[in-house]
Structure formats: structure tokens, C-alpha cells
Amino acid sequence: MIINTSGFKIILLGAPGSGKGTQSKKISSYFKLEKFVLGDLIREQVDSKSNIGVLCKSYMDLGKLVPDNIITQLVDFYLTPLFRLNKGVVLDGFPRNLFQAQYLRDISICSSLSFFNVFFLDLSLDRVEERLLNRLICTNCKSTFSLKINKPKIKNKCDYCHSRLEVRSDDNDNIIRNRYSVYLDTIMPILDFYSKILVKIDANQSEDMVFFQIKTSLLKTLHVKKKLLD
Ligand code: AMP
């Protein structure tokens, strides 16, 4: 079956630790979509110690959002070219406030809402803390593990690419609370903005169950062009 996902934008909204990273990986691989993971792009800038990176770090270390004028520079550079090529894209970590949601609509070549699929991964604060405080991330392929429910087979090694696992520097108690409070301050206007097309998913479920629900919803709503291969 060939699924034509050109031009589609899959948006994942949710608190830190709600599973956006895990699900964006699964969605992009299953539907052959490009991935736009803004947090990873920001961390690359931070690691390279570029001017933008140094500035971003000062916000990330406090659990605050990076200012919109920097975010739009990254979006213009990395995301807009994908839209120009009419690629289907899964967006993780963007938009994160109303300004960014409007900016995304404005840069989208086809801004009709029927080309957007928006999922809200709903997770409570106690689960956010539990997940983030036990989270390990692969330094190479970005797979995530949990010291509680999904331990790596070999200590500190990724099961998939065998690279080193690390704890994210902003996955600590104080910063997590700030990140969650920023999330609470910004999420409602975005949910309102997408209210007509929003699909709410209970992110307390297993990652496989969450993906199953996203996949089922996408298969129903995407403009699926089915072509059975002989
Ligand atoms: P994430 O990996 O998505 O949890 O993002 C890590 C950090 O990067 C956030 O706490 C913010 O400081 C910054 N960040 C990521 N995405 C955005 C965004 N869309 N707008 C502003 N800051 C962002």
C-alpha cells in the first residue's frame, strides 16, 4: 500500500515527557514522513556553541521557552524548505505557543486545516515527573529509555545503535517543574487554535497503545491514496 502524505503536517502537542519524541519517531518511520524536532535542533546549536546556541542554553537551563525570534530563524532555515518541497512532516516541539501556531499556519504552503493532523498527548504532572526523572536518551539515535519501565539491555548503552545513553541536563527536579509550568501557561491557546481538528490521546497508556491510536486516526483522516502493489 502506498500512502501519499505529501504536504501533510502532523503536530504533536503535550507536556514534556508526554511521549512526543517517541511517537514522532514511530509516526515518521511508519508513514515515511520527515521529522522536525525543534528541541534536538536547539541542542545541536547548544553543543556547537554557536551564538544562537549560547543564547538558547540560557533559556533551556531555566526551563523557559527560547524567544520566538530565535525559533522563527530555526524554523525558516530547517522547516520552510521541507514545506517548499511539499514534504509530509511530523512536528515535535513546535508550535509551543499561539504565536508559533500562527507562524506555522502562515508559512505553510497549503494552510488548509485539512492538511494538519494535531494530536494532544495528555499526561498528568505526577507522570511527567516520574517519566523525566527516570529518562535516558541515546546520544546518537535519540531513542528514549526509562530506568523504571523500559531499561536498556546493557547499562547506559542504546539497545538499537549501542551508543552512549545520557540524562538530559534539563531533566532535573527544578527545571522539570519550570518546564511544566511554562507548558501550562502556553498550552490552552494552542488547544483552542486547533480545537476543530484536535485529537486528544491519553498519554498514560503504553507507547504502543498511544501509537496504535494515532496510527488509526491518521489512516482514517489522511488523504490516503491506496495502491495495492501486485
Ligand atoms: P524539548 O526537547 O522539546 O523538551 O525542548 C527542550 C527545550 O528547548 C525547551 O525547554 C525550550 O527551552 C526549548 N524549546 C524547544 N522547542 C521550543 C519552542 N517551540 N519554542 C521555544 N523553545 C523551545
mmCIF file with all atom_site columns, N, CA and C and ligand atoms in Angstrom, residues 38-39 42-43 59-60 64-66 71 93-94 96 100 168 170 179, ligand 1:
data_model
loop_
_atom_site.group_PDB
_atom_site.id
_atom_site.type_symbol
_atom_site.label_atom_id
_atom_site.label_alt_id
_atom_site.label_comp_id
_atom_site.label_asym_id
_atom_site.label_entity_id
_atom_site.label_seq_id
_atom_site.pdbx_PDB_ins_code
_atom_site.Cartn_x
_atom_site.Cartn_y
_atom_site.Cartn_z
_atom_site.occupancy
_atom_site.B_iso_or_equiv
_atom_site.pdbx_formal_charge
_atom_site.auth_seq_id
_atom_site.auth_comp_id
_atom_site.auth_asym_id
_atom_site.auth_atom_id
_atom_site.pdbx_PDB_model_num
ATOM   1  N N   . LEU A 1 38  ? 12.290 20.259 17.134 1.00 0.00 ? 38  LEU A N   1
ATOM   2  C CA  . LEU A 1 38  ? 12.920 21.547 17.436 1.00 0.00 ? 38  LEU A CA  1
ATOM   3  C C   . LEU A 1 38  ? 13.884 21.458 18.618 1.00 0.00 ? 38  LEU A C   1
ATOM   4  N N   . GLY A 1 39  ? 13.531 20.696 19.645 1.00 0.00 ? 39  GLY A N   1
ATOM   5  C CA  . GLY A 1 39  ? 14.418 20.555 20.808 1.00 0.00 ? 39  GLY A CA  1
ATOM   6  C C   . GLY A 1 39  ? 15.784 19.990 20.399 1.00 0.00 ? 39  GLY A C   1
ATOM   7  N N   . ILE A 1 42  ? 17.777 22.658 18.649 1.00 0.00 ? 42  ILE A N   1
ATOM   8  C CA  . ILE A 1 42  ? 18.288 23.627 19.626 1.00 0.00 ? 42  ILE A CA  1
ATOM   9  C C   . ILE A 1 42  ? 19.483 23.025 20.368 1.00 0.00 ? 42  ILE A C   1
ATOM   10 N N   . ARG A 1 43  ? 19.370 21.757 20.761 1.00 0.00 ? 43  ARG A N   1
ATOM   11 C CA  . ARG A 1 43  ? 20.500 21.121 21.468 1.00 0.00 ? 43  ARG A CA  1
ATOM   12 C C   . ARG A 1 43  ? 21.733 21.041 20.568 1.00 0.00 ? 43  ARG A C   1
ATOM   13 N N   . TYR A 1 59  ? 18.169 29.973 28.205 1.00 0.00 ? 59  TYR A N   1
ATOM   14 C CA  . TYR A 1 59  ? 16.735 29.766 28.438 1.00 0.00 ? 59  TYR A CA  1
ATOM   15 C C   . TYR A 1 59  ? 16.447 28.317 28.833 1.00 0.00 ? 59  TYR A C   1
ATOM   16 N N   . MET A 1 60  ? 17.076 27.383 28.124 1.00 0.00 ? 60  MET A N   1
ATOM   17 C CA  . MET A 1 60  ? 16.835 25.958 28.415 1.00 0.00 ? 60  MET A CA  1
ATOM   18 C C   . MET A 1 60  ? 17.209 25.621 29.851 1.00 0.00 ? 60  MET A C   1
ATOM   19 N N   . LYS A 1 64  ? 12.831 27.600 30.467 1.00 0.00 ? 64  LYS A N   1
ATOM   20 C CA  . LYS A 1 64  ? 11.973 28.574 29.767 1.00 0.00 ? 64  LYS A CA  1
ATOM   21 C C   . LYS A 1 64  ? 11.962 28.308 28.271 1.00 0.00 ? 64  LYS A C   1
ATOM   22 N N   . LEU A 1 65  ? 10.978 28.868 27.588 1.00 0.00 ? 65  LEU A N   1
ATOM   23 C CA  . LEU A 1 65  ? 10.963 28.773 26.130 1.00 0.00 ? 65  LEU A CA  1
ATOM   24 C C   . LEU A 1 65  ? 11.999 29.731 25.547 1.00 0.00 ? 65  LEU A C   1
ATOM   25 N N   . VAL A 1 66  ? 12.648 29.291 24.490 1.00 0.00 ? 66  VAL A N   1
ATOM   26 C CA  . VAL A 1 66  ? 13.567 30.142 23.733 1.00 0.00 ? 66  VAL A CA  1
ATOM   27 C C   . VAL A 1 66  ? 12.709 31.213 23.034 1.00 0.00 ? 66  VAL A C   1
ATOM   28 N N   . ILE A 1 71  ? 13.369 31.135 17.472 1.00 0.00 ? 71  ILE A N   1
ATOM   29 C CA  . ILE A 1 71  ? 12.638 29.960 16.963 1.00 0.00 ? 71  ILE A CA  1
ATOM   30 C C   . ILE A 1 71  ? 12.299 30.165 15.480 1.00 0.00 ? 71  ILE A C   1
ATOM   31 N N   . GLY A 1 93  ? 7.541  19.390 19.206 1.00 0.00 ? 93  GLY A N   1
ATOM   32 C CA  . GLY A 1 93  ? 8.050  20.538 19.984 1.00 0.00 ? 93  GLY A CA  1
ATOM   33 C C   . GLY A 1 93  ? 7.780  21.882 19.328 1.00 0.00 ? 93  GLY A C   1
ATOM   34 N N   . PHE A 1 94  ? 7.060  21.884 18.260 1.00 0.00 ? 94  PHE A N   1
ATOM   35 C CA  . PHE A 1 94  ? 6.677  23.117 17.570 1.00 0.00 ? 94  PHE A CA  1
ATOM   36 C C   . PHE A 1 94  ? 5.317  22.893 16.925 1.00 0.00 ? 94  PHE A C   1
ATOM   37 N N   . ARG A 1 96  ? 4.765  25.804 20.127 1.00 0.00 ? 96  ARG A N   1
ATOM   38 C CA  . ARG A 1 96  ? 4.714  25.703 21.576 1.00 0.00 ? 96  ARG A CA  1
ATOM   39 C C   . ARG A 1 96  ? 3.992  26.886 22.207 1.00 0.00 ? 96  ARG A C   1
ATOM   40 N N   . GLN A 1 100 ? 3.591  30.873 17.660 1.00 0.00 ? 100 GLN A N   1
ATOM   41 C CA  . GLN A 1 100 ? 4.225  29.865 16.800 1.00 0.00 ? 100 GLN A CA  1
ATOM   42 C C   . GLN A 1 100 ? 3.183  29.096 15.968 1.00 0.00 ? 100 GLN A C   1
ATOM   43 N N   . ARG A 1 168 ? 19.264 13.976 30.126 1.00 0.00 ? 168 ARG A N   1
ATOM   44 C CA  . ARG A 1 168 ? 19.257 15.357 29.617 1.00 0.00 ? 168 ARG A CA  1
ATOM   45 C C   . ARG A 1 168 ? 19.488 16.334 30.754 1.00 0.00 ? 168 ARG A C   1
ATOM   46 N N   . ASP A 1 170 ? 18.349 19.147 31.336 1.00 0.00 ? 170 ASP A N   1
ATOM   47 C CA  . ASP A 1 170 ? 17.167 19.836 31.879 1.00 0.00 ? 170 ASP A CA  1
ATOM   48 C C   . ASP A 1 170 ? 16.137 18.857 32.456 1.00 0.00 ? 170 ASP A C   1
ATOM   49 N N   . ARG A 1 179 ? 9.535  23.782 33.420 1.00 0.00 ? 179 ARG A N   1
ATOM   50 C CA  . ARG A 1 179 ? 9.084  23.421 32.066 1.00 0.00 ? 179 ARG A CA  1
ATOM   51 C C   . ARG A 1 179 ? 7.585  23.119 32.084 1.00 0.00 ? 179 ARG A C   1
HETATM 52 P P1  . AMP B 2 .   ? 12.153 19.645 24.202 1.00 0.00 ? 1   AMP B P1  1
HETATM 53 O O1  . AMP B 2 .   ? 13.297 18.783 23.748 1.00 0.00 ? 1   AMP B O1  1
HETATM 54 O O2  . AMP B 2 .   ? 11.061 19.725 23.193 1.00 0.00 ? 1   AMP B O2  1
HETATM 55 O O3  . AMP B 2 .   ? 11.670 19.260 25.585 1.00 0.00 ? 1   AMP B O3  1
HETATM 56 O O4  . AMP B 2 .   ? 12.732 21.131 24.321 1.00 0.00 ? 1   AMP B O4  1
HETATM 57 C C1  . AMP B 2 .   ? 13.796 21.431 25.199 1.00 0.00 ? 1   AMP B C1  1
HETATM 58 C C2  . AMP B 2 .   ? 13.899 22.925 25.407 1.00 0.00 ? 1   AMP B C2  1
HETATM 59 O O5  . AMP B 2 .   ? 14.152 23.582 24.146 1.00 0.00 ? 1   AMP B O5  1
HETATM 60 C C3  . AMP B 2 .   ? 12.643 23.591 25.949 1.00 0.00 ? 1   AMP B C3  1
HETATM 61 O O6  . AMP B 2 .   ? 12.557 23.521 27.367 1.00 0.00 ? 1   AMP B O6  1
HETATM 62 C C4  . AMP B 2 .   ? 12.831 25.025 25.452 1.00 0.00 ? 1   AMP B C4  1
HETATM 63 O O7  . AMP B 2 .   ? 13.783 25.725 26.238 1.00 0.00 ? 1   AMP B O7  1
HETATM 64 C C5  . AMP B 2 .   ? 13.442 24.807 24.071 1.00 0.00 ? 1   AMP B C5  1
HETATM 65 N N1  . AMP B 2 .   ? 12.392 24.675 23.032 1.00 0.00 ? 1   AMP B N1  1
HETATM 66 C C6  . AMP B 2 .   ? 12.062 23.557 22.330 1.00 0.00 ? 1   AMP B C6  1
HETATM 67 N N2  . AMP B 2 .   ? 11.069 23.812 21.456 1.00 0.00 ? 1   AMP B N2  1
HETATM 68 C C7  . AMP B 2 .   ? 10.760 25.127 21.620 1.00 0.00 ? 1   AMP B C7  1
HETATM 69 C C8  . AMP B 2 .   ? 9.809  26.002 21.012 1.00 0.00 ? 1   AMP B C8  1
HETATM 70 N N3  . AMP B 2 .   ? 8.953  25.584 20.061 1.00 0.00 ? 1   AMP B N3  1
HETATM 71 N N4  . AMP B 2 .   ? 9.768  27.285 21.432 1.00 0.00 ? 1   AMP B N4  1
HETATM 72 C C9  . AMP B 2 .   ? 10.628 27.761 22.361 1.00 0.00 ? 1   AMP B C9  1
HETATM 73 N N5  . AMP B 2 .   ? 11.537 26.987 22.979 1.00 0.00 ? 1   AMP B N5  1
HETATM 74 C C10 . AMP B 2 .   ? 11.615 25.681 22.619 1.00 0.00 ? 1   AMP B C10 1
#
